[in-house]
Amino acid sequence: MKLGFIGTGVMGRGIINNLLKADYEVFVYNRTKAHAQSVIDNGAVWQDSPRQIAEAADVVMTMVGYPKDVAEQYYGDNGIFAGSHPGQIILDMTTSTPTLAKELTTAGEKYGVKVLDAPVSGGDTGAKNGTLTIMVGGDEESFTKLQPMFAVISNAATLFGTAGRGQNAKMANQIMIAGTMLGMAESMAYAKEAGLDLPQVLKTLGGGAAQNWSMDNYGPRVLADDYEPGFYVKHYIKDLRIALDEAKKMQVDLPMTIMAEQFYTKLVDEQKLADAGIQGIVKLWSQFV
């Protein structure tokens, strides 16, 4: 099975490297070739456009920034669909909108290809270690065919139903993270102001009912004054806004998610940390400025 991967950002590089280690042949494309150089050095084969990726691969994966970026990769003379061939499977692993996921699936039918939405959770650490969680919407037969590949890059891949359902599951994930990230920031600010030993606090809380992924993975980065992006603030704001837009359509009230969107927007507006990792939220508290 020949694989194509479009998007060699922090997450994409980890996924590609694991696929290469598992002896898959991987073709890659990125808008800036220099950002793909590390995976090319590891054995990935460069292609000059999404169309060329689709022409070369049996399975094509995309992981880019925003829904508009997704659309740019799929449509047009140099897009994925222009190079696609019947029987091909295409996965959009970007966190995008359920609406776009459905549109891509419908468009793919015209070319005889199956398009699945397959956003992931687990951050840069999960991508590097092959322990991502993958949330899938789309064709069940295609999902089954991809199980060996999913096993290389994830601990769990779950089919939630038809097109768009993977994106809806990812929105539920991002809504949960809204609470755990704000909780981590407030807890650490309180503990620091109280004069507690923060490494000891994180270790203790991690062994009790307060344990959560955000604290376990981002707390140590805060202590190390490491705000490099495993997941960008700007991308998380995008996700929160998608979740809120979808919730509005369903008439579901999400007050905590609204607060998180406001806090992260403030982080960008006041401190210009759009390109920081989401652990940068602690910078809104004076104890970490």
Coordinates of C-alpha atoms in Angstrom, one line a residue:
M1 CA 0.0 0.0 0.0
K2 CA 1.5 3.3 -1.1
L3 CA 0.6 6.3 1.1
G4 CA 0.5 10.0 0.4
F5 CA 0.6 12.6 3.1
I6 CA -0.1 16.3 2.7
G7 CA 1.0 18.5 5.6
T8 CA 4.3 18.1 7.3
G9 CA 3.7 20.2 10.4
V10 CA 4.5 19.1 14.0
M11 CA 1.8 16.4 13.9
G12 CA 2.3 15.3 10.3
R13 CA 6.0 14.7 10.8
G14 CA 5.5 12.4 13.7
I15 CA 2.9 10.4 11.8
I16 CA 5.0 10.2 8.6
N17 CA 8.1 9.0 10.5
N18 CA 6.1 6.2 12.2
L19 CA 4.7 5.1 8.8
L20 CA 8.3 5.1 7.4
K21 CA 9.5 3.0 10.3
A22 CA 6.8 0.5 9.5
D23 CA 8.2 0.2 6.0
Y24 CA 5.4 2.0 4.2
E25 CA 6.3 3.9 1.1
V26 CA 5.2 7.5 1.8
F27 CA 4.9 10.3 -0.7
V28 CA 4.8 13.8 0.8
Y29 CA 3.8 17.3 -0.1
N30 CA 3.8 20.6 1.9
R31 CA 3.3 24.1 0.7
T32 CA 6.8 24.9 2.0
K33 CA 9.2 22.1 1.0
A34 CA 11.8 23.0 3.6
H35 CA 9.3 22.0 6.3
A36 CA 9.2 18.5 4.8
Q37 CA 13.0 18.1 4.6
S38 CA 13.3 16.1 7.8
V39 CA 10.9 13.4 6.6
I40 CA 12.4 13.4 3.1
D41 CA 15.7 12.7 4.8
N42 CA 14.1 9.8 6.6
G43 CA 12.9 8.3 3.3
A44 CA 9.7 10.0 2.3
V45 CA 9.4 10.8 -1.4
W46 CA 8.6 14.4 -2.3
Q47 CA 5.9 15.3 -4.8
D48 CA 5.3 18.7 -6.3
S49 CA 1.5 19.0 -5.8
P50 CA -1.5 17.4 -4.1
R51 CA -2.5 16.1 -7.5
Q52 CA 0.8 14.2 -7.9
I53 CA 0.4 12.8 -4.4
A54 CA -3.0 11.4 -5.4
E55 CA -1.6 10.0 -8.7
A56 CA 1.1 8.1 -6.8
A57 CA -0.7 6.8 -3.7
D58 CA -3.3 4.2 -2.9
V59 CA -4.3 6.1 0.3
V60 CA -4.0 9.9 0.7
M61 CA -3.9 11.7 4.1
T62 CA -4.2 15.4 4.7
M63 CA -3.4 17.2 7.9
V64 CA -3.3 21.0 7.4
G65 CA -4.3 24.1 9.4
Y66 CA -7.8 25.4 8.6
P67 CA -10.9 24.3 6.7
K68 CA -9.9 26.7 3.9
D69 CA -6.5 25.0 3.7
V70 CA -8.3 21.6 3.4
A71 CA -10.4 22.8 0.5
E72 CA -7.3 24.1 -1.3
Q73 CA -5.7 20.7 -1.2
Y74 CA -8.7 18.8 -2.6
Y75 CA -10.1 21.1 -5.4
G76 CA -8.6 22.7 -8.5
D77 CA -6.4 21.5 -11.3
N78 CA -3.5 20.6 -9.0
G79 CA -5.8 19.2 -6.2
I80 CA -6.2 15.7 -4.8
F81 CA -9.4 15.0 -6.8
A82 CA -7.8 16.0 -10.1
G83 CA -5.2 13.2 -9.5
S84 CA -7.5 10.6 -7.8
H85 CA -8.4 7.2 -9.2
P86 CA -11.3 4.8 -8.5
G87 CA -10.9 2.6 -5.4
Q88 CA -8.7 5.1 -3.7
I89 CA -9.2 6.0 0.0
I90 CA -8.6 9.6 1.2
L91 CA -8.4 10.6 4.8
D92 CA -8.7 14.2 6.1
M93 CA -7.0 14.1 9.4
T94 CA -7.3 17.9 9.9
T95 CA -9.6 19.1 12.6
S96 CA -12.2 20.7 10.3
T97 CA -15.9 21.2 10.1
P98 CA -18.5 18.4 9.8
T99 CA -20.0 20.3 6.9
L100 CA -16.8 20.3 4.9
A101 CA -16.3 16.6 5.7
K102 CA -19.7 15.8 4.2
E103 CA -18.9 17.9 1.1
L104 CA -15.6 16.1 0.5
T105 CA -17.3 12.7 0.8
T106 CA -19.9 13.7 -1.7
A107 CA -17.4 15.1 -4.1
G108 CA -15.2 12.0 -3.8
E109 CA -18.1 9.8 -5.0
K110 CA -17.9 11.5 -8.4
Y111 CA -14.4 10.2 -8.8
G112 CA -15.0 6.8 -7.4
V113 CA -13.0 7.4 -4.2
K114 CA -13.9 7.1 -0.5
V115 CA -13.2 10.2 1.6
L116 CA -13.2 9.8 5.4
D117 CA -12.8 12.4 8.1
A118 CA -10.3 11.2 10.6
P119 CA -9.2 13.9 13.0
V120 CA -6.8 12.9 15.8
S121 CA -6.1 13.7 19.4
G122 CA -2.9 13.2 21.4
G123 CA -0.7 16.2 20.4
D124 CA 2.8 16.1 19.2
T125 CA 3.7 13.4 21.8
G126 CA 1.0 11.1 20.5
A127 CA 2.1 11.7 16.9
K128 CA 5.7 11.0 17.7
N129 CA 5.0 7.9 19.8
G130 CA 2.3 6.4 17.6
T131 CA -0.3 6.7 20.3
L132 CA -2.9 9.0 18.8
T133 CA -6.6 8.6 19.1
I134 CA -8.3 8.7 15.7
M135 CA -12.0 9.6 15.3
V136 CA -13.4 8.6 12.0
G137 CA -16.5 9.3 10.0
G138 CA -17.3 7.6 6.7
D139 CA -17.3 4.3 4.8
E140 CA -17.0 1.2 7.1
E141 CA -15.3 -1.0 4.5
S142 CA -12.6 1.6 4.0
F143 CA -12.1 2.0 7.7
T144 CA -11.6 -1.7 8.0
K145 CA -9.0 -1.8 5.2
L146 CA -7.0 0.9 7.1
Q147 CA -6.7 -1.0 10.4
P148 CA -3.1 -2.1 9.8
M149 CA -2.0 1.5 9.1
F150 CA -4.0 2.9 12.0
A151 CA -2.3 0.4 14.3
V152 CA 1.1 2.0 13.4
I153 CA 0.1 5.6 14.3
S154 CA -2.5 5.2 17.0
N155 CA -3.6 3.3 20.1
A156 CA -7.3 3.6 19.1
A157 CA -9.2 4.3 15.9
T158 CA -13.0 4.4 16.2
L159 CA -15.6 4.7 13.5
F160 CA -18.4 6.9 14.7
G161 CA -20.6 6.6 11.7
T162 CA -21.2 8.5 8.4
A163 CA -19.2 11.5 7.0
G164 CA -18.8 14.3 9.5
R165 CA -19.2 12.1 12.6
G166 CA -15.4 11.9 13.1
Q167 CA -15.3 15.7 13.2
N168 CA -18.2 15.9 15.6
A169 CA -16.3 13.4 17.9
K170 CA -13.2 15.6 17.7
M171 CA -15.3 18.6 18.7
A172 CA -16.4 16.8 21.8
N173 CA -12.7 16.1 22.5
Q174 CA -11.8 19.8 22.1
I175 CA -14.7 20.9 24.4
M176 CA -13.3 18.6 27.1
I177 CA -9.8 20.0 26.7
A178 CA -11.3 23.5 27.2
G179 CA -12.1 22.6 30.7
T180 CA -8.9 20.7 31.5
M181 CA -6.6 23.4 30.2
L182 CA -8.3 26.2 32.1
G183 CA -8.4 23.9 35.2
M184 CA -4.7 23.2 34.9
A185 CA -3.8 26.9 34.6
E186 CA -5.9 28.0 37.6
S187 CA -4.7 25.1 39.7
M188 CA -1.0 25.8 39.0
A189 CA -1.5 29.6 39.6
Y190 CA -3.2 28.9 42.9
A191 CA -0.5 26.4 44.0
K192 CA 2.3 28.7 43.0
E193 CA 0.8 31.7 44.9
A194 CA 0.3 29.5 47.9
G195 CA 4.1 28.8 47.9
L196 CA 3.7 25.0 47.2
D197 CA 6.3 23.0 45.4
L198 CA 4.8 22.8 41.8
P199 CA 6.5 19.5 40.7
Q200 CA 5.2 17.9 43.9
V201 CA 1.7 19.3 43.3
L202 CA 1.6 17.9 39.8
K203 CA 2.8 14.5 41.0
T204 CA 0.3 14.5 43.8
L205 CA -2.7 15.6 41.7
G206 CA -1.7 13.2 39.0
G207 CA -2.2 10.3 41.4
G208 CA -5.7 11.3 42.5
A209 CA -9.1 12.4 41.2
A210 CA -7.7 15.5 39.5
Q211 CA -5.5 13.6 37.1
N212 CA -6.0 14.5 33.5
W213 CA -4.1 14.4 30.2
S214 CA -3.7 18.2 30.0
M215 CA -2.0 18.4 33.4
D216 CA 0.2 15.3 32.8
N217 CA 1.4 16.5 29.4
Y218 CA 1.4 20.3 29.6
G219 CA 2.1 20.9 33.3
P220 CA 5.7 19.7 33.0
R221 CA 6.2 22.0 30.0
V222 CA 5.0 25.0 32.0
L223 CA 7.4 24.1 34.8
A224 CA 10.2 24.0 32.2
D225 CA 9.1 27.3 30.8
D226 CA 8.6 25.5 27.5
Y227 CA 5.9 27.1 25.4
E228 CA 6.9 25.5 22.1
P229 CA 3.8 24.3 20.1
G230 CA 2.8 20.7 20.3
F231 CA -0.5 22.1 19.4
Y232 CA -0.8 25.8 18.4
V233 CA -2.9 28.3 20.2
K234 CA -4.2 29.6 16.8
H235 CA -5.4 26.2 15.8
Y236 CA -7.1 25.6 19.1
I237 CA -9.0 28.8 18.8
K238 CA -10.1 27.6 15.3
D239 CA -11.3 24.3 16.9
L240 CA -13.2 26.1 19.7
R241 CA -15.0 28.3 17.2
I242 CA -16.0 25.3 15.1
A243 CA -17.3 23.6 18.2
L244 CA -19.3 26.7 19.2
D245 CA -20.7 27.1 15.7
E246 CA -21.8 23.5 15.5
A247 CA -23.3 23.7 19.0
K248 CA -25.3 26.8 18.0
K249 CA -26.7 24.9 15.0
M250 CA -27.8 22.1 17.4
Q251 CA -29.0 24.6 20.1
V252 CA -26.6 23.2 22.7
D253 CA -25.3 25.7 25.3
L254 CA -21.5 25.5 26.0
P255 CA -20.7 28.2 28.5
M256 CA -17.3 26.7 29.5
T257 CA -16.2 26.5 25.8
I258 CA -17.3 30.1 25.3
M259 CA -15.1 31.1 28.2
A260 CA -12.1 29.1 26.8
E261 CA -12.5 30.7 23.4
Q262 CA -12.5 34.1 25.1
F263 CA -9.4 33.3 27.2
Y264 CA -7.4 32.0 24.2
T265 CA -8.4 34.9 22.1
K266 CA -7.3 37.3 24.9
L267 CA -4.0 35.4 24.9
V268 CA -3.5 36.2 21.2
D269 CA -4.8 39.8 21.3
E270 CA -2.9 40.8 24.4
Q271 CA 0.3 38.7 24.4
K272 CA 0.6 37.8 20.7
L273 CA 1.0 34.1 21.5
A274 CA -0.9 32.6 18.5
D275 CA 2.1 30.5 17.6
A276 CA 2.8 29.2 21.1
G277 CA 1.6 25.9 22.4
I278 CA -1.8 25.8 24.2
Q279 CA 0.0 25.5 27.5
G280 CA 0.7 29.2 27.0
I281 CA -2.8 29.9 28.5
V282 CA -1.0 30.1 31.9
K283 CA 0.5 33.4 30.8
L284 CA -2.9 35.0 31.5
W285 CA -2.1 34.5 35.2
S286 CA 0.5 36.9 36.7
Q287 CA 2.2 34.0 38.5
F288 CA 3.6 32.8 35.1
V289 CA 4.3 36.1 33.3

